Amino acid sequence: ETGVTQTPRHLVMGMTNKKSLKCEQHLGHNAMYWYKQSAKKPLELMFVYNFKEQTENNSVPSRFSPECPNSSHLFLHLHTLQPEDSALYLCASSTTGEGYEQYFGPGTRLTVT
Amino acid sequence: EDQVTQSPEALRLQEGESSSLNCSYTVSGLRGLFWYRQDPGKGPEFLFTLYSAGEEKEKERLKATLTKKESFLHITAPKPEDSATYLCAVHRGNKLVFGAGTILRVKS
């Protein structure tokens, strides 16, 4: 595997389900990110991790719970979601610090029914 | 507040018809401006990083330029495979602030 991978690629869940999204980066980076992309809206940053420590929570509802066990893996645990949470969820990684480009995974298309 | 505005929202070109996409920004202390390409249902693909006014970078039919207030992505003689959404973003702290993107369609 190369770059940034995400699983699953597609997920349909009911509002009472619990599911998790997984991201893995093979680039040797030490910062990882979760973004939400909704139709016709700019990418919204959700969480930032630097060296496994959460450094940013962009006022995300508690029904989204991130986990970063090491610098290569990032999870997003989902529970009691709402239909408006349906979106493309993107993971990215970068070298820590300003001015470094972020590399994105292919995303997980989430549909909440 | 940092803002990134892209124009136009959508652009339709004939194959070979050159044009430019605009990204205007307001951010104190620019640490980097990034251009990405995104195909439908996929994650953004990194294209360029620009750091200072006057800087230019090229890749195949694409050329990115930067001034103190805006960046342009020039597309020379585009082909249908250049059709995608083009995103720009500015670096603030350890975050990227994205624009809404320009949807480019190139018809043969």
PDB file of N, CA, C and O in Angstrom, chain A residues 9 33 35 37 42-43 45 48 50 55-56 58 88 90 97-106, chain B residues 29 31-32 34 36 38 41-46 49 51 87 91-96 98-100:
ATOM      1  N   ARG A   9     -14.825   2.299   1.881  1.00  0.00           N
ATOM      2  CA  ARG A   9     -14.999   3.372   0.903  1.00  0.00           C
ATOM      3  C   ARG A   9     -16.432   3.883   0.903  1.00  0.00           C
ATOM      4  O   ARG A   9     -16.671   5.060   0.601  1.00  0.00           O
ATOM      5  N   TYR A  33      -5.269  14.144   9.836  1.00  0.00           N
ATOM      6  CA  TYR A  33      -6.429  15.037   9.849  1.00  0.00           C
ATOM      7  C   TYR A  33      -7.688  14.299   9.417  1.00  0.00           C
ATOM      8  O   TYR A  33      -7.623  13.418   8.560  1.00  0.00           O
ATOM      9  N   TYR A  35     -11.389  15.431   7.681  1.00  0.00           N
ATOM     10  CA  TYR A  35     -12.173  16.475   7.056  1.00  0.00           C
ATOM     11  C   TYR A  35     -13.550  15.916   6.696  1.00  0.00           C
ATOM     12  O   TYR A  35     -13.692  14.743   6.387  1.00  0.00           O
ATOM     13  N   GLN A  37     -16.558  16.644   3.823  1.00  0.00           N
ATOM     14  CA  GLN A  37     -16.858  17.350   2.585  1.00  0.00           C
ATOM     15  C   GLN A  37     -18.308  17.113   2.211  1.00  0.00           C
ATOM     16  O   GLN A  37     -18.694  16.002   1.854  1.00  0.00           O
ATOM     17  N   PRO A  42     -17.068  24.108   1.161  1.00  0.00           N
ATOM     18  CA  PRO A  42     -15.626  23.869   1.297  1.00  0.00           C
ATOM     19  C   PRO A  42     -15.352  22.725   2.267  1.00  0.00           C
ATOM     20  O   PRO A  42     -16.171  22.426   3.133  1.00  0.00           O
ATOM     21  N   LEU A  43     -14.200  22.113   2.098  1.00  0.00           N
ATOM     22  CA  LEU A  43     -13.795  21.100   3.063  1.00  0.00           C
ATOM     23  C   LEU A  43     -13.787  21.702   4.465  1.00  0.00           C
ATOM     24  O   LEU A  43     -13.281  22.797   4.692  1.00  0.00           O
ATOM     25  N   LEU A  45     -12.479  21.191   8.229  1.00  0.00           N
ATOM     26  CA  LEU A  45     -11.564  20.468   9.108  1.00  0.00           C
ATOM     27  C   LEU A  45     -12.316  20.042  10.370  1.00  0.00           C
ATOM     28  O   LEU A  45     -13.029  20.832  10.972  1.00  0.00           O
ATOM     29  N   VAL A  48      -7.366  17.418  14.212  1.00  0.00           N
ATOM     30  CA  VAL A  48      -5.953  17.361  13.852  1.00  0.00           C
ATOM     31  C   VAL A  48      -5.204  16.620  14.954  1.00  0.00           C
ATOM     32  O   VAL A  48      -5.428  16.872  16.141  1.00  0.00           O
ATOM     33  N   ASN A  50      -1.155  15.616  16.003  1.00  0.00           N
ATOM     34  CA  ASN A  50       0.278  15.733  15.786  1.00  0.00           C
ATOM     35  C   ASN A  50       0.976  14.771  16.752  1.00  0.00           C
ATOM     36  O   ASN A  50       0.761  14.868  17.959  1.00  0.00           O
ATOM     37  N   THR A  55      -4.605  18.086  18.537  1.00  0.00           N
ATOM     38  CA  THR A  55      -4.262  19.494  18.671  1.00  0.00           C
ATOM     39  C   THR A  55      -5.370  20.409  18.158  1.00  0.00           C
ATOM     40  O   THR A  55      -5.277  21.626  18.295  1.00  0.00           O
ATOM     41  N   GLU A  56      -6.402  19.837  17.576  1.00  0.00           N
ATOM     42  CA  GLU A  56      -7.486  20.658  17.040  1.00  0.00           C
ATOM     43  C   GLU A  56      -8.771  19.850  17.066  1.00  0.00           C
ATOM     44  O   GLU A  56      -8.810  18.706  16.628  1.00  0.00           O
ATOM     45  N   ASN A  58     -12.450  21.059  15.839  1.00  0.00           N
ATOM     46  CA  ASN A  58     -13.097  22.220  15.247  1.00  0.00           C
ATOM     47  C   ASN A  58     -14.585  22.237  15.576  1.00  0.00           C
ATOM     48  O   ASN A  58     -15.427  22.249  14.684  1.00  0.00           O
ATOM     49  N   LEU A  88     -18.837  13.034   2.428  1.00  0.00           N
ATOM     50  CA  LEU A  88     -17.573  12.341   2.157  1.00  0.00           C
ATOM     51  C   LEU A  88     -16.605  12.706   3.278  1.00  0.00           C
ATOM     52  O   LEU A  88     -16.348  13.887   3.517  1.00  0.00           O
ATOM     53  N   LEU A  90     -12.894  12.606   4.641  1.00  0.00           N
ATOM     54  CA  LEU A  90     -11.547  12.502   4.096  1.00  0.00           C
ATOM     55  C   LEU A  90     -10.514  12.530   5.200  1.00  0.00           C
ATOM     56  O   LEU A  90     -10.603  13.320   6.138  1.00  0.00           O
ATOM     57  N   GLY A  97       3.980  20.922  11.044  1.00  0.00           N
ATOM     58  CA  GLY A  97       4.504  22.266  10.871  1.00  0.00           C
ATOM     59  C   GLY A  97       3.807  22.995   9.752  1.00  0.00           C
ATOM     60  O   GLY A  97       3.074  22.405   8.962  1.00  0.00           O
ATOM     61  N   GLU A  98       4.059  24.276   9.688  1.00  0.00           N
ATOM     62  CA  GLU A  98       3.398  25.102   8.676  1.00  0.00           C
ATOM     63  C   GLU A  98       4.094  24.970   7.327  1.00  0.00           C
ATOM     64  O   GLU A  98       5.290  24.725   7.246  1.00  0.00           O
ATOM     65  N   GLY A  99       3.281  25.143   6.289  1.00  0.00           N
ATOM     66  CA  GLY A  99       3.846  25.180   4.950  1.00  0.00           C
ATOM     67  C   GLY A  99       4.019  23.842   4.280  1.00  0.00           C
ATOM     68  O   GLY A  99       4.508  23.774   3.163  1.00  0.00           O
ATOM     69  N   TYR A 100       3.603  22.782   4.947  1.00  0.00           N
ATOM     70  CA  TYR A 100       3.755  21.455   4.345  1.00  0.00           C
ATOM     71  C   TYR A 100       2.424  20.997   3.767  1.00  0.00           C
ATOM     72  O   TYR A 100       1.389  21.085   4.408  1.00  0.00           O
ATOM     73  N   GLU A 101       2.497  20.447   2.555  1.00  0.00           N
ATOM     74  CA  GLU A 101       1.283  20.002   1.901  1.00  0.00           C
ATOM     75  C   GLU A 101       0.701  18.780   2.596  1.00  0.00           C
ATOM     76  O   GLU A 101       1.432  17.961   3.155  1.00  0.00           O
ATOM     77  N   GLN A 102      -0.624  18.672   2.550  1.00  0.00           N
ATOM     78  CA  GLN A 102      -1.325  17.524   3.080  1.00  0.00           C
ATOM     79  C   GLN A 102      -1.673  16.582   1.931  1.00  0.00           C
ATOM     80  O   GLN A 102      -2.036  17.020   0.839  1.00  0.00           O
ATOM     81  N   TYR A 103      -1.575  15.307   2.199  1.00  0.00           N
ATOM     82  CA  TYR A 103      -1.924  14.288   1.215  1.00  0.00           C
ATOM     83  C   TYR A 103      -3.177  13.573   1.699  1.00  0.00           C
ATOM     84  O   TYR A 103      -3.247  13.144   2.853  1.00  0.00           O
ATOM     85  N   PHE A 104      -4.136  13.441   0.779  1.00  0.00           N
ATOM     86  CA  PHE A 104      -5.447  12.936   1.139  1.00  0.00           C
ATOM     87  C   PHE A 104      -5.644  11.484   0.719  1.00  0.00           C
ATOM     88  O   PHE A 104      -5.087  11.019  -0.281  1.00  0.00           O
ATOM     89  N   GLY A 105      -6.484  10.805   1.490  1.00  0.00           N
ATOM     90  CA  GLY A 105      -6.961   9.493   1.097  1.00  0.00           C
ATOM     91  C   GLY A 105      -8.143   9.620   0.160  1.00  0.00           C
ATOM     92  O   GLY A 105      -8.587  10.727  -0.143  1.00  0.00           O
ATOM     93  N   PRO A 106      -8.702   8.485  -0.304  1.00  0.00           N
ATOM     94  CA  PRO A 106      -9.807   8.514  -1.264  1.00  0.00           C
ATOM     95  C   PRO A 106     -11.146   8.864  -0.635  1.00  0.00           C
ATOM     96  O   PRO A 106     -12.098   9.173  -1.360  1.00  0.00           O
TER      97      PRO A 106
ATOM     98  N   GLY B  29       0.038  36.791   7.240  1.00  0.00           N
ATOM     99  CA  GLY B  29       1.236  35.959   7.260  1.00  0.00           C
ATOM    100  C   GLY B  29       1.080  34.658   6.513  1.00  0.00           C
ATOM    101  O   GLY B  29       1.045  33.599   7.124  1.00  0.00           O
ATOM    102  N   ARG B  31       1.662  31.326   4.895  1.00  0.00           N
ATOM    103  CA  ARG B  31       2.693  30.294   5.093  1.00  0.00           C
ATOM    104  C   ARG B  31       2.731  29.317   3.936  1.00  0.00           C
ATOM    105  O   ARG B  31       3.551  28.406   3.922  1.00  0.00           O
ATOM    106  N   GLY B  32       1.838  29.481   3.000  1.00  0.00           N
ATOM    107  CA  GLY B  32       1.806  28.590   1.852  1.00  0.00           C
ATOM    108  C   GLY B  32       0.422  28.588   1.249  1.00  0.00           C
ATOM    109  O   GLY B  32      -0.573  28.649   1.972  1.00  0.00           O
ATOM    110  N   PHE B  34      -1.881  26.377  -1.543  1.00  0.00           N
ATOM    111  CA  PHE B  34      -1.856  25.053  -2.150  1.00  0.00           C
ATOM    112  C   PHE B  34      -2.957  24.935  -3.191  1.00  0.00           C
ATOM    113  O   PHE B  34      -4.075  25.420  -2.990  1.00  0.00           O
ATOM    114  N   TYR B  36      -5.070  21.947  -5.334  1.00  0.00           N
ATOM    115  CA  TYR B  36      -5.395  20.532  -5.409  1.00  0.00           C
ATOM    116  C   TYR B  36      -6.356  20.315  -6.567  1.00  0.00           C
ATOM    117  O   TYR B  36      -7.154  21.191  -6.909  1.00  0.00           O
ATOM    118  N   GLN B  38      -9.464  17.591  -7.600  1.00  0.00           N
ATOM    119  CA  GLN B  38     -10.312  16.544  -7.043  1.00  0.00           C
ATOM    120  C   GLN B  38     -11.241  16.010  -8.117  1.00  0.00           C
ATOM    121  O   GLN B  38     -12.034  16.754  -8.692  1.00  0.00           O
ATOM    122  N   GLY B  41     -15.898  11.749  -6.337  1.00  0.00           N
ATOM    123  CA  GLY B  41     -15.835  10.588  -5.470  1.00  0.00           C
ATOM    124  C   GLY B  41     -14.450  10.227  -4.977  1.00  0.00           C
ATOM    125  O   GLY B  41     -14.258   9.162  -4.384  1.00  0.00           O
ATOM    126  N   LYS B  42     -13.475  11.102  -5.198  1.00  0.00           N
ATOM    127  CA  LYS B  42     -12.096  10.811  -4.781  1.00  0.00           C
ATOM    128  C   LYS B  42     -11.571  11.915  -3.876  1.00  0.00           C
ATOM    129  O   LYS B  42     -12.157  12.992  -3.780  1.00  0.00           O
ATOM    130  N   GLY B  43     -10.456  11.642  -3.205  1.00  0.00           N
ATOM    131  CA  GLY B  43      -9.845  12.652  -2.377  1.00  0.00           C
ATOM    132  C   GLY B  43      -9.048  13.647  -3.208  1.00  0.00           C
ATOM    133  O   GLY B  43      -8.651  13.352  -4.342  1.00  0.00           O
ATOM    134  N   PRO B  44      -8.819  14.842  -2.685  1.00  0.00           N
ATOM    135  CA  PRO B  44      -8.019  15.836  -3.404  1.00  0.00           C
ATOM    136  C   PRO B  44      -6.602  15.333  -3.661  1.00  0.00           C
ATOM    137  O   PRO B  44      -5.991  14.700  -2.802  1.00  0.00           O
ATOM    138  N   GLU B  45      -6.101  15.667  -4.852  1.00  0.00           N
ATOM    139  CA  GLU B  45      -4.750  15.290  -5.253  1.00  0.00           C
ATOM    140  C   GLU B  45      -3.895  16.545  -5.282  1.00  0.00           C
ATOM    141  O   GLU B  45      -4.225  17.517  -5.951  1.00  0.00           O
ATOM    142  N   PHE B  46      -2.772  16.520  -4.554  1.00  0.00           N
ATOM    143  CA  PHE B  46      -1.914  17.688  -4.452  1.00  0.00           C
ATOM    144  C   PHE B  46      -1.306  18.048  -5.806  1.00  0.00           C
ATOM    145  O   PHE B  46      -0.830  17.166  -6.537  1.00  0.00           O
ATOM    146  N   THR B  49       2.485  23.905  -4.367  1.00  0.00           N
ATOM    147  CA  THR B  49       2.595  24.794  -3.218  1.00  0.00           C
ATOM    148  C   THR B  49       3.324  26.054  -3.661  1.00  0.00           C
ATOM    149  O   THR B  49       4.351  25.984  -4.340  1.00  0.00           O
ATOM    150  N   TYR B  51       4.779  29.854  -2.058  1.00  0.00           N
ATOM    151  CA  TYR B  51       5.085  30.432  -0.755  1.00  0.00           C
ATOM    152  C   TYR B  51       5.195  31.950  -0.758  1.00  0.00           C
ATOM    153  O   TYR B  51       4.953  32.589   0.267  1.00  0.00           O
ATOM    154  N   LEU B  87      -9.216  22.949  -6.226  1.00  0.00           N
ATOM    155  CA  LEU B  87      -9.334  23.562  -4.913  1.00  0.00           C
ATOM    156  C   LEU B  87      -8.064  24.325  -4.571  1.00  0.00           C
ATOM    157  O   LEU B  87      -6.959  23.869  -4.900  1.00  0.00           O
ATOM    158  N   HIS B  91      -2.446  28.012   4.226  1.00  0.00           N
ATOM    159  CA  HIS B  91      -1.986  27.394   5.457  1.00  0.00           C
ATOM    160  C   HIS B  91      -2.061  28.397   6.597  1.00  0.00           C
ATOM    161  O   HIS B  91      -1.560  29.502   6.481  1.00  0.00           O
ATOM    162  N   ARG B  92      -2.716  28.007   7.682  1.00  0.00           N
ATOM    163  CA  ARG B  92      -2.784  28.854   8.870  1.00  0.00           C
ATOM    164  C   ARG B  92      -2.551  27.962  10.079  1.00  0.00           C
ATOM    165  O   ARG B  92      -3.363  27.101  10.379  1.00  0.00           O
ATOM    166  N   GLY B  93      -1.459  28.198  10.758  1.00  0.00           N
ATOM    167  CA  GLY B  93      -1.107  27.307  11.861  1.00  0.00           C
ATOM    168  C   GLY B  93      -0.844  25.928  11.295  1.00  0.00           C
ATOM    169  O   GLY B  93      -0.083  25.774  10.346  1.00  0.00           O
ATOM    170  N   ASN B  94      -1.478  24.918  11.852  1.00  0.00           N
ATOM    171  CA  ASN B  94      -1.323  23.580  11.294  1.00  0.00           C
ATOM    172  C   ASN B  94      -2.582  23.166  10.536  1.00  0.00           C
ATOM    173  O   ASN B  94      -2.876  21.994  10.388  1.00  0.00           O
ATOM    174  N   LYS B  95      -3.331  24.175  10.059  1.00  0.00           N
ATOM    175  CA  LYS B  95      -4.568  23.896   9.341  1.00  0.00           C
ATOM    176  C   LYS B  95      -4.514  24.444   7.929  1.00  0.00           C
ATOM    177  O   LYS B  95      -3.823  25.412   7.656  1.00  0.00           O
ATOM    178  N   LEU B  96      -5.271  23.804   7.064  1.00  0.00           N
ATOM    179  CA  LEU B  96      -5.518  24.347   5.732  1.00  0.00           C
ATOM    180  C   LEU B  96      -6.923  24.915   5.701  1.00  0.00           C
ATOM    181  O   LEU B  96      -7.864  24.263   6.149  1.00  0.00           O
ATOM    182  N   PHE B  98      -9.721  25.961   3.110  1.00  0.00           N
ATOM    183  CA  PHE B  98     -10.023  25.698   1.704  1.00  0.00           C
ATOM    184  C   PHE B  98     -11.049  26.662   1.145  1.00  0.00           C
ATOM    185  O   PHE B  98     -11.953  27.123   1.856  1.00  0.00           O
ATOM    186  N   GLY B  99     -10.936  26.925  -0.154  1.00  0.00           N
ATOM    187  CA  GLY B  99     -12.002  27.563  -0.892  1.00  0.00           C
ATOM    188  C   GLY B  99     -13.022  26.513  -1.320  1.00  0.00           C
ATOM    189  O   GLY B  99     -12.811  25.309  -1.132  1.00  0.00           O
ATOM    190  N   ALA B 100     -14.114  26.989  -1.916  1.00  0.00           N
ATOM    191  CA  ALA B 100     -15.200  26.088  -2.313  1.00  0.00           C
ATOM    192  C   ALA B 100     -14.902  25.344  -3.612  1.00  0.00           C
ATOM    193  O   ALA B 100     -15.592  24.389  -3.943  1.00  0.00           O
TER     194      ALA B 100
END
